[in-house]
mmCIF file of C-alpha atoms and ligand atoms in Angstrom:
data_model
loop_
_atom_site.group_PDB
_atom_site.id
_atom_site.type_symbol
_atom_site.label_atom_id
_atom_site.label_comp_id
_atom_site.label_asym_id
_atom_site.label_seq_id
_atom_site.Cartn_x
_atom_site.Cartn_y
_atom_site.Cartn_z
ATOM 1 C CA UNK A 1 -79.041 4.948 12.175
ATOM 2 C CA UNK A 2 -80.423 1.660 13.571
ATOM 3 C CA UNK A 3 -81.079 -1.345 11.942
ATOM 4 C CA UNK A 4 -83.807 -4.471 13.349
ATOM 5 C CA UNK A 5 -83.066 -7.895 12.249
ATOM 6 C CA UNK A 6 -84.460 -9.872 15.132
ATOM 7 C CA UNK A 7 -88.207 -10.196 13.580
ATOM 8 C CA UNK A 8 -88.356 -13.771 15.027
ATOM 9 C CA UNK A 9 -88.324 -12.356 18.911
ATOM 10 C CA UNK A 10 -90.593 -9.637 18.166
ATOM 11 C CA UNK A 11 -92.510 -7.722 15.160
ATOM 12 C CA UNK A 12 -93.791 -4.249 15.138
ATOM 13 C CA UNK A 13 -97.472 -3.947 14.702
ATOM 14 C CA UNK A 14 -98.390 -2.942 11.515
ATOM 15 C CA UNK A 15 -100.057 0.530 11.577
ATOM 16 C CA UNK A 16 -102.943 -0.713 9.278
ATOM 17 C CA UNK A 17 -103.788 -3.218 11.937
ATOM 18 C CA UNK A 18 -103.347 -0.717 14.765
ATOM 19 C CA UNK A 19 -106.341 1.298 12.705
ATOM 20 C CA UNK A 20 -108.512 -1.426 12.113
ATOM 21 C CA UNK A 21 -108.276 -1.951 16.144
ATOM 22 C CA UNK A 22 -108.610 1.135 17.419
ATOM 23 C CA UNK A 23 -112.548 1.426 17.192
ATOM 24 C CA UNK A 24 -112.842 -2.253 19.343
ATOM 25 C CA UNK A 25 -111.196 -0.201 22.322
ATOM 26 C CA UNK A 26 -114.229 2.378 22.878
ATOM 27 C CA UNK A 27 -116.795 2.602 20.305
ATOM 28 C CA UNK A 28 -117.610 -0.852 19.763
ATOM 29 C CA UNK A 29 -116.493 -2.786 22.947
ATOM 30 C CA UNK A 30 -119.377 -5.160 23.311
ATOM 31 C CA UNK A 31 -119.181 -8.680 24.704
ATOM 32 C CA UNK A 32 -120.173 -11.389 22.390
ATOM 33 C CA UNK A 33 -122.077 -13.437 25.243
ATOM 34 C CA UNK A 34 -124.297 -10.354 26.079
ATOM 35 C CA UNK A 35 -127.884 -10.423 24.475
ATOM 36 C CA UNK A 36 -128.210 -6.561 23.428
ATOM 37 C CA UNK A 37 -127.377 -5.108 20.548
ATOM 38 C CA UNK A 38 -123.536 -4.623 21.406
ATOM 39 C CA UNK A 39 -123.177 -8.176 21.934
ATOM 40 C CA UNK A 40 -124.655 -8.986 18.830
ATOM 41 C CA UNK A 41 -122.460 -6.545 17.066
ATOM 42 C CA UNK A 42 -119.479 -7.956 18.667
ATOM 43 C CA UNK A 43 -120.797 -11.809 17.770
ATOM 44 C CA UNK A 44 -120.806 -10.743 14.116
ATOM 45 C CA UNK A 45 -117.402 -9.449 14.109
ATOM 46 C CA UNK A 46 -116.126 -12.296 16.220
ATOM 47 C CA UNK A 47 -117.512 -14.705 13.559
ATOM 48 C CA UNK A 48 -116.341 -12.608 10.329
ATOM 49 C CA UNK A 49 -112.613 -12.415 11.964
ATOM 50 C CA UNK A 50 -112.721 -16.257 12.854
ATOM 51 C CA UNK A 51 -113.875 -16.806 8.943
ATOM 52 C CA UNK A 52 -110.996 -14.555 7.767
ATOM 53 C CA UNK A 53 -108.389 -16.436 10.111
ATOM 54 C CA UNK A 54 -109.746 -19.577 8.919
ATOM 55 C CA UNK A 55 -109.459 -18.797 5.404
ATOM 56 C CA UNK A 56 -105.575 -18.135 6.197
ATOM 57 C CA UNK A 57 -105.220 -21.767 7.038
ATOM 58 C CA UNK A 58 -107.758 -23.578 4.895
ATOM 59 C CA UNK A 59 -109.868 -24.369 7.651
ATOM 60 C CA UNK A 60 -113.346 -24.094 8.596
ATOM 61 C CA UNK A 61 -114.466 -21.111 10.995
ATOM 62 C CA UNK A 62 -115.603 -23.690 13.532
ATOM 63 C CA UNK A 63 -112.162 -25.035 13.687
ATOM 64 C CA UNK A 64 -110.552 -21.990 14.960
ATOM 65 C CA UNK A 65 -110.013 -21.498 18.966
ATOM 66 C CA UNK A 66 -108.771 -18.101 19.883
ATOM 67 C CA UNK A 67 -105.933 -18.217 22.684
ATOM 68 C CA UNK A 68 -103.579 -15.472 24.452
ATOM 69 C CA UNK A 69 -100.898 -16.924 21.989
ATOM 70 C CA UNK A 70 -98.475 -19.590 20.842
ATOM 71 C CA UNK A 71 -97.622 -20.794 24.081
ATOM 72 C CA UNK A 72 -101.366 -21.086 25.185
ATOM 73 C CA UNK A 73 -102.008 -22.968 21.738
ATOM 74 C CA UNK A 74 -99.212 -25.414 22.056
ATOM 75 C CA UNK A 75 -100.373 -26.003 25.798
ATOM 76 C CA UNK A 76 -103.666 -27.006 24.847
ATOM 77 C CA UNK A 77 -102.777 -28.892 21.800
ATOM 78 C CA UNK A 78 -100.647 -30.947 23.833
ATOM 79 C CA UNK A 79 -101.788 -31.479 27.340
ATOM 80 C CA UNK A 80 -105.254 -31.103 26.109
ATOM 81 C CA UNK A 81 -105.004 -33.701 23.579
ATOM 82 C CA UNK A 82 -103.004 -35.966 25.601
ATOM 83 C CA UNK A 83 -105.204 -35.839 28.704
ATOM 84 C CA UNK A 84 -108.198 -36.554 26.513
ATOM 85 C CA UNK A 85 -106.775 -39.362 24.782
ATOM 86 C CA UNK A 86 -104.841 -41.378 27.417
ATOM 87 C CA UNK A 87 -107.536 -44.309 27.516
ATOM 88 C CA UNK A 88 -105.989 -44.692 23.677
ATOM 89 C CA UNK A 89 -102.096 -44.597 24.701
ATOM 90 C CA UNK A 90 -99.437 -42.766 26.699
ATOM 91 C CA UNK A 91 -96.994 -41.711 23.984
ATOM 92 C CA UNK A 92 -96.112 -38.763 22.438
ATOM 93 C CA UNK A 93 -93.454 -37.985 20.016
ATOM 94 C CA UNK A 94 -91.624 -34.621 19.620
ATOM 95 C CA UNK A 95 -88.437 -33.399 17.780
ATOM 96 C CA UNK A 96 -85.208 -32.149 19.363
ATOM 97 C CA UNK A 97 -85.559 -28.804 17.883
ATOM 98 C CA UNK A 98 -88.956 -28.016 18.850
ATOM 99 C CA UNK A 99 -89.601 -24.650 20.508
ATOM 100 C CA UNK A 100 -88.885 -24.459 24.410
ATOM 101 C CA UNK A 101 -92.593 -24.256 25.189
ATOM 102 C CA UNK A 102 -93.194 -27.478 23.407
ATOM 103 C CA UNK A 103 -90.112 -28.955 25.410
ATOM 104 C CA UNK A 104 -91.163 -27.599 28.943
ATOM 105 C CA UNK A 105 -94.824 -29.027 28.046
ATOM 106 C CA UNK A 106 -93.475 -32.271 27.212
ATOM 107 C CA UNK A 107 -91.286 -32.594 30.597
ATOM 108 C CA UNK A 108 -94.696 -31.894 32.123
ATOM 109 C CA UNK A 109 -96.819 -34.517 30.489
ATOM 110 C CA UNK A 110 -93.737 -36.713 31.417
ATOM 111 C CA UNK A 111 -94.102 -35.794 35.207
ATOM 112 C CA UNK A 112 -97.824 -36.640 34.604
ATOM 113 C CA UNK A 113 -96.961 -40.431 33.353
ATOM 114 C CA UNK A 114 -96.653 -39.820 29.589
ATOM 115 C CA UNK A 115 -93.758 -41.356 27.667
ATOM 116 C CA UNK A 116 -92.268 -38.955 25.063
ATOM 117 C CA UNK A 117 -89.789 -39.406 22.395
ATOM 118 C CA UNK A 118 -87.367 -36.692 21.310
ATOM 119 C CA UNK A 119 -86.838 -37.132 17.460
ATOM 120 C CA UNK A 120 -83.081 -36.546 16.564
ATOM 121 C CA UNK A 121 -82.385 -34.349 13.535
ATOM 122 C CA UNK A 122 -79.378 -34.113 10.808
ATOM 123 C CA UNK A 123 -76.659 -31.706 10.774
ATOM 124 C CA UNK A 124 -79.198 -29.082 8.832
ATOM 125 C CA UNK A 125 -81.898 -29.434 12.014
ATOM 126 C CA UNK A 126 -84.184 -31.570 9.619
ATOM 127 C CA UNK A 127 -86.362 -34.591 10.851
ATOM 128 C CA UNK A 128 -86.139 -37.728 9.308
ATOM 129 C CA UNK A 129 -89.681 -38.963 8.086
ATOM 130 C CA UNK A 130 -88.446 -42.850 8.336
ATOM 131 C CA UNK A 131 -86.754 -42.592 11.704
ATOM 132 C CA UNK A 132 -89.994 -40.861 12.784
ATOM 133 C CA UNK A 133 -91.919 -43.704 11.477
ATOM 134 C CA UNK A 134 -89.893 -46.320 13.582
ATOM 135 C CA UNK A 135 -90.427 -44.213 16.553
ATOM 136 C CA UNK A 136 -94.133 -45.154 16.241
ATOM 137 C CA UNK A 137 -95.721 -47.732 18.890
ATOM 138 C CA UNK A 138 -99.141 -48.981 19.269
ATOM 139 C CA UNK A 139 -99.012 -46.660 22.653
ATOM 140 C CA UNK A 140 -98.490 -43.491 20.212
ATOM 141 C CA UNK A 141 -101.044 -40.937 20.128
ATOM 142 C CA UNK A 142 -99.616 -37.728 19.356
ATOM 143 C CA UNK A 143 -96.493 -36.160 17.011
ATOM 144 C CA UNK A 144 -95.596 -32.691 17.445
ATOM 145 C CA UNK A 145 -93.571 -31.646 14.796
ATOM 146 C CA UNK A 146 -92.975 -27.262 14.446
ATOM 147 C CA UNK A 147 -93.258 -26.125 10.650
ATOM 148 C CA UNK A 148 -89.636 -24.602 11.128
ATOM 149 C CA UNK A 149 -87.323 -23.731 13.417
ATOM 150 C CA UNK A 150 -87.576 -20.317 14.927
ATOM 151 C CA UNK A 151 -83.973 -20.604 15.341
ATOM 152 C CA UNK A 152 -81.814 -21.736 12.297
ATOM 153 C CA UNK A 153 -84.947 -21.701 10.049
ATOM 154 C CA UNK A 154 -85.089 -25.272 8.945
ATOM 155 C CA UNK A 155 -88.505 -26.028 7.341
ATOM 156 C CA UNK A 156 -89.762 -29.493 8.139
ATOM 157 C CA UNK A 157 -91.357 -32.301 5.651
ATOM 158 C CA UNK A 158 -94.741 -31.172 7.374
ATOM 159 C CA UNK A 159 -97.266 -32.793 4.540
ATOM 160 C CA UNK A 160 -94.809 -36.218 4.940
ATOM 161 C CA UNK A 161 -95.433 -35.911 8.359
ATOM 162 C CA UNK A 162 -99.242 -35.668 8.180
ATOM 163 C CA UNK A 163 -99.787 -38.059 5.715
ATOM 164 C CA UNK A 164 -97.595 -40.748 7.819
ATOM 165 C CA UNK A 165 -99.710 -39.454 11.227
ATOM 166 C CA UNK A 166 -102.798 -39.903 9.341
ATOM 167 C CA UNK A 167 -102.379 -43.335 8.025
ATOM 168 C CA UNK A 168 -101.513 -44.750 11.651
ATOM 169 C CA UNK A 169 -104.389 -42.733 13.060
ATOM 170 C CA UNK A 170 -102.027 -40.452 15.329
ATOM 171 C CA UNK A 171 -103.033 -36.725 16.026
ATOM 172 C CA UNK A 172 -100.434 -34.662 14.477
ATOM 173 C CA UNK A 173 -100.123 -31.109 16.064
ATOM 174 C CA UNK A 174 -97.645 -28.430 13.995
ATOM 175 C CA UNK A 175 -96.557 -25.260 15.650
ATOM 176 C CA UNK A 176 -96.215 -23.066 12.598
ATOM 177 C CA UNK A 177 -95.266 -20.028 14.375
ATOM 178 C CA UNK A 178 -92.019 -19.371 12.856
ATOM 179 C CA UNK A 179 -93.362 -20.369 9.316
ATOM 180 C CA UNK A 180 -96.710 -18.374 8.949
ATOM 181 C CA UNK A 181 -96.454 -15.565 6.891
ATOM 182 C CA UNK A 182 -93.386 -16.861 5.085
ATOM 183 C CA UNK A 183 -95.196 -20.154 3.916
ATOM 184 C CA UNK A 184 -98.751 -20.729 2.951
ATOM 185 C CA UNK A 185 -100.676 -22.621 5.317
ATOM 186 C CA UNK A 186 -103.048 -25.746 4.480
ATOM 187 C CA UNK A 187 -104.387 -27.726 7.199
ATOM 188 C CA UNK A 188 -106.047 -29.684 4.820
ATOM 189 C CA UNK A 189 -103.488 -30.457 2.391
ATOM 190 C CA UNK A 190 -100.580 -31.251 5.092
ATOM 191 C CA UNK A 191 -103.159 -33.364 7.113
ATOM 192 C CA UNK A 192 -102.622 -31.272 10.384
ATOM 193 C CA UNK A 193 -105.169 -32.072 12.874
ATOM 194 C CA UNK A 194 -104.042 -29.301 15.361
ATOM 195 C CA UNK A 195 -102.131 -26.039 14.436
ATOM 196 C CA UNK A 196 -100.449 -23.051 16.360
ATOM 197 C CA UNK A 197 -100.550 -19.825 15.177
ATOM 198 C CA UNK A 198 -99.985 -16.108 16.770
ATOM 199 C CA UNK A 199 -100.999 -12.730 15.679
ATOM 200 C CA UNK A 200 -97.787 -10.932 16.584
ATOM 201 C CA UNK A 201 -95.366 -13.339 14.037
ATOM 202 C CA UNK A 202 -97.840 -11.845 11.201
ATOM 203 C CA UNK A 203 -97.786 -7.950 12.537
ATOM 204 C CA UNK A 204 -100.709 -8.334 14.525
ATOM 205 C CA UNK A 205 -100.574 -7.567 18.563
ATOM 206 C CA UNK A 206 -99.600 -9.587 21.102
ATOM 207 C CA UNK A 207 -101.557 -11.518 23.647
ATOM 208 C CA UNK A 208 -103.672 -13.101 20.803
ATOM 209 C CA UNK A 209 -103.010 -16.445 18.779
ATOM 210 C CA UNK A 210 -105.208 -19.506 17.529
ATOM 211 C CA UNK A 211 -105.207 -23.379 18.203
ATOM 212 C CA UNK A 212 -106.399 -24.877 15.074
ATOM 213 C CA UNK A 213 -108.457 -28.044 16.295
ATOM 214 C CA UNK A 214 -109.632 -30.540 13.309
ATOM 215 C CA UNK A 215 -113.432 -31.137 13.510
ATOM 216 C CA UNK A 216 -114.042 -34.637 15.458
ATOM 217 C CA UNK A 217 -110.497 -34.023 17.594
ATOM 218 C CA UNK A 218 -111.483 -34.793 21.233
ATOM 219 C CA UNK A 219 -109.428 -31.868 23.385
ATOM 220 C CA UNK A 220 -110.010 -31.046 26.977
ATOM 221 C CA UNK A 221 -109.831 -27.335 28.052
ATOM 222 C CA UNK A 222 -106.523 -26.032 29.856
ATOM 223 C CA UNK A 223 -108.557 -22.758 31.143
ATOM 224 C CA UNK A 224 -112.221 -23.820 32.317
ATOM 225 C CA UNK A 225 -114.633 -20.850 33.124
ATOM 226 C CA UNK A 226 -117.800 -19.483 31.038
ATOM 227 C CA UNK A 227 -117.468 -21.923 28.122
ATOM 228 C CA UNK A 228 -116.697 -19.667 25.428
ATOM 229 C CA UNK A 229 -114.615 -21.012 22.102
ATOM 230 C CA UNK A 230 -116.723 -24.115 22.161
ATOM 231 C CA UNK A 231 -115.722 -24.656 25.776
ATOM 232 C CA UNK A 232 -111.851 -24.865 24.780
ATOM 233 C CA UNK A 233 -111.151 -21.482 25.806
ATOM 234 C CA UNK A 234 -113.160 -19.879 28.442
ATOM 235 C CA UNK A 235 -113.012 -16.106 29.138
ATOM 236 C CA UNK A 236 -114.064 -12.750 27.500
ATOM 237 C CA UNK A 237 -113.132 -12.740 23.945
ATOM 238 C CA UNK A 238 -109.944 -10.182 23.378
ATOM 239 C CA UNK A 239 -112.131 -8.572 20.306
ATOM 240 C CA UNK A 240 -109.683 -5.760 19.815
ATOM 241 C CA UNK A 241 -106.889 -8.609 19.454
ATOM 242 C CA UNK A 242 -109.080 -10.823 17.320
ATOM 243 C CA UNK A 243 -109.479 -7.759 14.945
ATOM 244 C CA UNK A 244 -106.183 -7.066 14.695
ATOM 245 C CA UNK A 245 -104.836 -10.430 13.994
ATOM 246 C CA UNK A 246 -107.810 -10.780 11.185
ATOM 247 C CA UNK A 247 -106.712 -7.326 9.550
ATOM 248 C CA UNK A 248 -103.239 -9.048 9.954
ATOM 249 C CA UNK A 249 -104.024 -11.867 8.159
ATOM 250 C CA UNK A 250 -106.148 -9.657 5.544
ATOM 251 C CA UNK A 251 -102.630 -7.710 4.792
ATOM 252 C CA UNK A 252 -100.468 -10.880 4.697
ATOM 253 C CA UNK A 253 -102.690 -12.886 2.361
ATOM 254 C CA UNK A 254 -102.590 -9.899 -0.189
ATOM 255 C CA UNK A 255 -98.863 -9.155 0.113
ATOM 256 C CA UNK A 256 -97.070 -12.230 1.312
ATOM 257 C CA UNK A 257 -95.819 -13.568 -2.156
ATOM 258 C CA UNK A 258 -94.193 -10.156 -2.792
ATOM 259 C CA UNK A 259 -92.948 -9.754 0.780
ATOM 260 C CA UNK A 260 -91.422 -13.414 0.579
ATOM 261 C CA UNK A 261 -89.679 -12.657 -2.532
ATOM 262 C CA UNK A 262 -88.076 -9.322 -1.202
ATOM 263 C CA UNK A 263 -87.174 -11.354 2.077
ATOM 264 C CA UNK A 264 -85.511 -14.066 -0.121
ATOM 265 C CA UNK A 265 -83.399 -11.319 -1.841
ATOM 266 C CA UNK A 266 -82.362 -9.676 1.418
ATOM 267 C CA UNK A 267 -81.424 -12.997 3.172
ATOM 268 C CA UNK A 268 -79.265 -14.685 0.231
ATOM 269 C CA UNK A 269 -77.418 -11.531 -0.247
ATOM 270 C CA UNK A 270 -76.718 -11.139 3.526
ATOM 271 C CA UNK A 271 -75.798 -14.927 3.691
ATOM 272 C CA UNK A 272 -73.601 -14.505 0.669
ATOM 273 C CA UNK A 273 -71.588 -11.480 1.510
ATOM 274 C CA UNK A 274 -71.059 -12.465 5.156
ATOM 275 C CA UNK A 275 -69.698 -16.060 4.186
ATOM 276 C CA UNK A 276 -67.313 -14.493 1.512
ATOM 277 C CA UNK A 277 -66.190 -11.345 3.662
ATOM 278 C CA UNK A 278 -65.840 -13.338 7.042
ATOM 279 C CA UNK A 279 -63.134 -16.070 7.170
ATOM 280 C CA UNK A 280 -63.862 -19.058 9.122
ATOM 281 C CA UNK A 281 -67.934 -18.604 9.139
ATOM 282 C CA UNK A 282 -70.400 -21.079 8.053
ATOM 283 C CA UNK A 283 -74.480 -21.345 7.545
ATOM 284 C CA UNK A 284 -76.383 -22.872 10.277
ATOM 285 C CA UNK A 285 -79.209 -24.693 9.118
ATOM 286 C CA UNK A 286 -80.704 -25.799 5.921
ATOM 287 C CA UNK A 287 -79.172 -24.284 2.765
ATOM 288 C CA UNK A 288 -82.175 -24.223 0.855
ATOM 289 C CA UNK A 289 -85.060 -25.584 2.926
ATOM 290 C CA UNK A 290 -85.120 -22.401 4.937
ATOM 291 C CA UNK A 291 -87.283 -19.670 6.030
ATOM 292 C CA UNK A 292 -86.925 -16.734 3.682
ATOM 293 C CA UNK A 293 -86.107 -14.617 6.504
ATOM 294 C CA UNK A 294 -83.566 -16.619 8.271
ATOM 295 C CA UNK A 295 -79.739 -16.046 8.321
ATOM 296 C CA UNK A 296 -78.233 -17.851 10.723
ATOM 297 C CA UNK A 297 -74.372 -17.804 10.821
ATOM 298 C CA UNK A 298 -71.352 -19.017 12.766
ATOM 299 C CA UNK A 299 -68.003 -17.638 13.327
ATOM 300 C CA UNK A 300 -65.203 -19.689 14.726
ATOM 301 C CA UNK A 301 -63.537 -18.794 17.711
ATOM 302 C CA UNK A 302 -65.653 -16.177 18.902
ATOM 303 C CA UNK A 303 -68.413 -15.628 21.483
ATOM 304 C CA UNK A 304 -72.026 -14.793 19.985
ATOM 305 C CA UNK A 305 -73.039 -12.496 23.139
ATOM 306 C CA UNK A 306 -69.837 -10.061 22.106
ATOM 307 C CA UNK A 307 -70.636 -9.813 18.720
ATOM 308 C CA UNK A 308 -74.505 -8.918 19.345
ATOM 309 C CA UNK A 309 -73.191 -6.399 21.980
ATOM 310 C CA UNK A 310 -70.682 -4.899 19.335
ATOM 311 C CA UNK A 311 -73.518 -4.749 16.611
ATOM 312 C CA UNK A 312 -75.639 -3.097 19.385
ATOM 313 C CA UNK A 313 -72.960 -0.334 19.673
ATOM 314 C CA UNK A 314 -73.476 0.233 15.700
ATOM 315 C CA UNK A 315 -77.401 0.152 15.885
ATOM 316 C CA UNK A 316 -77.874 -3.175 14.634
ATOM 317 C CA UNK A 317 -80.115 -5.484 16.787
ATOM 318 C CA UNK A 318 -79.547 -9.425 16.078
ATOM 319 C CA UNK A 319 -79.991 -12.402 18.116
ATOM 320 C CA UNK A 320 -78.059 -15.378 19.334
ATOM 321 C CA UNK A 321 -81.044 -17.613 19.361
ATOM 322 C CA UNK A 322 -84.258 -18.121 20.672
ATOM 323 C CA UNK A 323 -85.271 -14.638 22.667
ATOM 324 C CA UNK A 324 -87.587 -17.061 24.713
ATOM 325 C CA UNK A 325 -84.073 -19.007 26.039
ATOM 326 C CA UNK A 326 -81.265 -15.883 25.517
ATOM 327 C CA UNK A 327 -81.255 -15.188 29.013
ATOM 328 C CA UNK A 328 -79.563 -18.579 29.718
ATOM 329 C CA UNK A 329 -75.954 -19.561 29.599
ATOM 330 C CA UNK A 330 -76.634 -22.430 28.197
ATOM 331 C CA UNK A 331 -76.174 -22.564 24.256
ATOM 332 C CA UNK A 332 -79.329 -23.219 22.112
ATOM 333 C CA UNK A 333 -80.611 -26.884 21.955
ATOM 334 C CA UNK A 334 -81.352 -26.677 18.596
ATOM 335 C CA UNK A 335 -77.807 -25.481 17.498
ATOM 336 C CA UNK A 336 -76.284 -28.410 20.019
ATOM 337 C CA UNK A 337 -78.767 -31.037 18.028
ATOM 338 C CA UNK A 338 -77.520 -30.442 15.131
ATOM 339 C CA UNK A 339 -74.080 -31.825 15.942
ATOM 340 C CA UNK A 340 -72.338 -28.418 17.082
ATOM 341 C CA UNK A 341 -70.281 -28.464 19.885
ATOM 342 C CA UNK A 342 -70.751 -25.749 22.948
ATOM 343 C CA UNK A 343 -68.521 -23.205 21.633
ATOM 344 C CA UNK A 344 -69.393 -23.528 17.955
ATOM 345 C CA UNK A 345 -73.125 -22.917 19.217
ATOM 346 C CA UNK A 346 -71.809 -20.169 21.156
ATOM 347 C CA UNK A 347 -70.326 -18.547 18.237
ATOM 348 C CA UNK A 348 -73.487 -18.107 16.072
ATOM 349 C CA UNK A 349 -75.701 -15.142 15.408
ATOM 350 C CA UNK A 350 -79.380 -14.924 13.997
ATOM 351 C CA UNK A 351 -80.470 -12.363 11.576
ATOM 352 C CA UNK A 352 -84.081 -12.250 10.869
ATOM 353 C CA UNK A 353 -85.862 -10.080 8.732
ATOM 354 C CA UNK A 354 -89.087 -8.670 8.125
ATOM 355 C CA UNK A 355 -91.672 -6.383 6.496
ATOM 356 C CA UNK A 356 -89.959 -2.801 7.369
ATOM 357 C CA UNK A 357 -86.231 -4.148 6.799
ATOM 358 C CA UNK A 358 -84.991 -2.092 3.642
ATOM 359 C CA UNK A 359 -81.718 -2.852 1.301
ATOM 360 C CA UNK A 360 -79.794 -0.576 3.688
ATOM 361 C CA UNK A 361 -80.531 -2.718 6.780
ATOM 362 C CA UNK A 362 -78.904 -5.733 5.158
ATOM 363 C CA UNK A 363 -76.229 -3.581 3.726
ATOM 364 C CA UNK A 364 -75.454 -2.339 7.237
ATOM 365 C CA UNK A 365 -74.929 -5.456 8.599
ATOM 366 C CA UNK A 366 -72.407 -6.553 5.715
ATOM 367 C CA UNK A 367 -70.340 -3.417 6.061
ATOM 368 C CA UNK A 368 -70.245 -3.445 10.204
ATOM 369 C CA UNK A 369 -69.538 -6.956 11.232
ATOM 370 C CA UNK A 370 -66.621 -8.027 9.202
ATOM 371 C CA UNK A 371 -64.588 -5.481 11.213
ATOM 372 C CA UNK A 372 -66.211 -6.350 14.264
ATOM 373 C CA UNK A 373 -65.099 -10.010 13.953
ATOM 374 C CA UNK A 374 -61.825 -9.217 12.897
ATOM 375 C CA UNK A 375 -61.250 -7.070 16.164
ATOM 376 C CA UNK A 376 -62.717 -9.353 18.389
ATOM 377 C CA UNK A 377 -61.001 -12.286 16.977
ATOM 378 C CA UNK A 378 -57.737 -10.342 17.725
ATOM 379 C CA UNK A 379 -58.563 -10.365 21.517
ATOM 380 C CA UNK A 380 -59.888 -13.867 21.380
ATOM 381 C CA UNK A 381 -57.178 -16.652 22.823
ATOM 382 C CA UNK A 382 -59.335 -19.020 21.138
ATOM 383 C CA UNK A 383 -58.176 -17.757 17.976
ATOM 384 C CA UNK A 384 -54.951 -17.203 18.556
ATOM 385 C CA UNK A 385 -54.574 -21.001 19.332
ATOM 386 C CA UNK A 386 -56.501 -21.755 16.592
ATOM 387 C CA UNK A 387 -54.405 -19.427 14.402
ATOM 388 C CA UNK A 388 -51.028 -21.141 15.609
ATOM 389 C CA UNK A 389 -52.409 -25.001 15.111
ATOM 390 C CA UNK A 390 -52.832 -23.916 11.488
HETATM 391 N N1 LIG B 401 -93.418 -21.158 19.041
HETATM 392 C C1 LIG B 401 -92.507 -20.712 18.304
HETATM 393 C C2 LIG B 401 -91.994 -21.520 16.958
HETATM 394 C C3 LIG B 401 -91.974 -19.478 18.817
HETATM 395 O O1 LIG B 401 -91.087 -18.879 18.101
HETATM 396 C C4 LIG B 401 -92.454 -18.775 19.916
HETATM 397 C C5 LIG B 401 -91.886 -17.430 20.385
HETATM 398 N N2 LIG B 401 -92.545 -16.449 19.467
HETATM 399 C C6 LIG B 401 -93.325 -19.451 20.734
HETATM 400 C C7 LIG B 401 -94.111 -20.753 20.031
HETATM 401 C C8 LIG B 401 -94.276 -18.659 21.929
HETATM 402 O O2 LIG B 401 -94.724 -17.770 21.583
HETATM 403 P P1 LIG B 401 -95.412 -16.630 22.717
HETATM 404 O O3 LIG B 401 -94.227 -16.562 23.421
HETATM 405 O O4 LIG B 401 -95.836 -15.708 22.090
HETATM 406 O O5 LIG B 401 -96.478 -17.757 23.288
#
């Protein structure tokens, strides 16, 4: 038996999505830019999907720009917005717990002459909106705060940030990749100007994503060519991918409430049992404002990597942190930002649940992990030293 609890790094495509996509590889292969019947048909499909996806975030269809995924959407949001609005100011605010793509884009912008403030977070990984307000200067043109952490699952006060940004006339971007499918998204209610979502995070195919660009926002393209997507993202549209993302949205809209309820139950069972059964274990991230699918637990005096390998031998797949930076030896920047020491951050495991998990997967982790921790701790010099000190 194998149990996959790493849905944040990759999700299987829902079979209903695959079925919806299949005709768009061979039967309906037209290019929306063509003037013949096949082209018209592709245009109609493209615009229908745009409408469906707009409805998912309470946007208008012409505010939806299709991209190749979240990294590209983040790139257009930050570089595209900053470069176009340089005349208004040169200061950008992000938080310390953003996804690595936002951090690296921010570094790129710094090299290009922009100034970036990185807002610290509390012990749960949450930003403070008053502190955010105090960082705003007359030069601030853009605030980018992720909806929720893809690592520790902490949900940010997005509506408050949106209200502040709108009041100050500053553009607000949010990367909602970790939150989509778990929290209802509403760009109007939250006063978001630029929003990143991706298809795979709602059980659609990889290689397709969306940047929501509120009407009237001035943004430069990053990919330049034939002028598709209102000139903001050139290149022939990935119709099969777009159909897949749209189908994934349709399914999510119908099933999200039930799914979130089920995942919350699994998450709470997992957290409660791991903390109760494993001595010297702690929850990372916010105890209440956390994603329904996220259980992030820290074990004293032990290495997360060795836990992952031992779990792997038992057929359980989990993560030590973001897959986008898991091959580096550096501890997670998110955990360090919450005030953990390097060795504490290294002793953490991230379980993210999803659509195809069952209670049996949760039970399996609860059964196999406590003896693994006990066995590895017996071998750990760190643990022996700690035991002797207590
Ligand atoms: N933002 C967040 C919050 C993510 O978790 C990820 C990775 N899934 C990305 C952006 C980048 O996504 P991708 O690698 O699909 O472009």
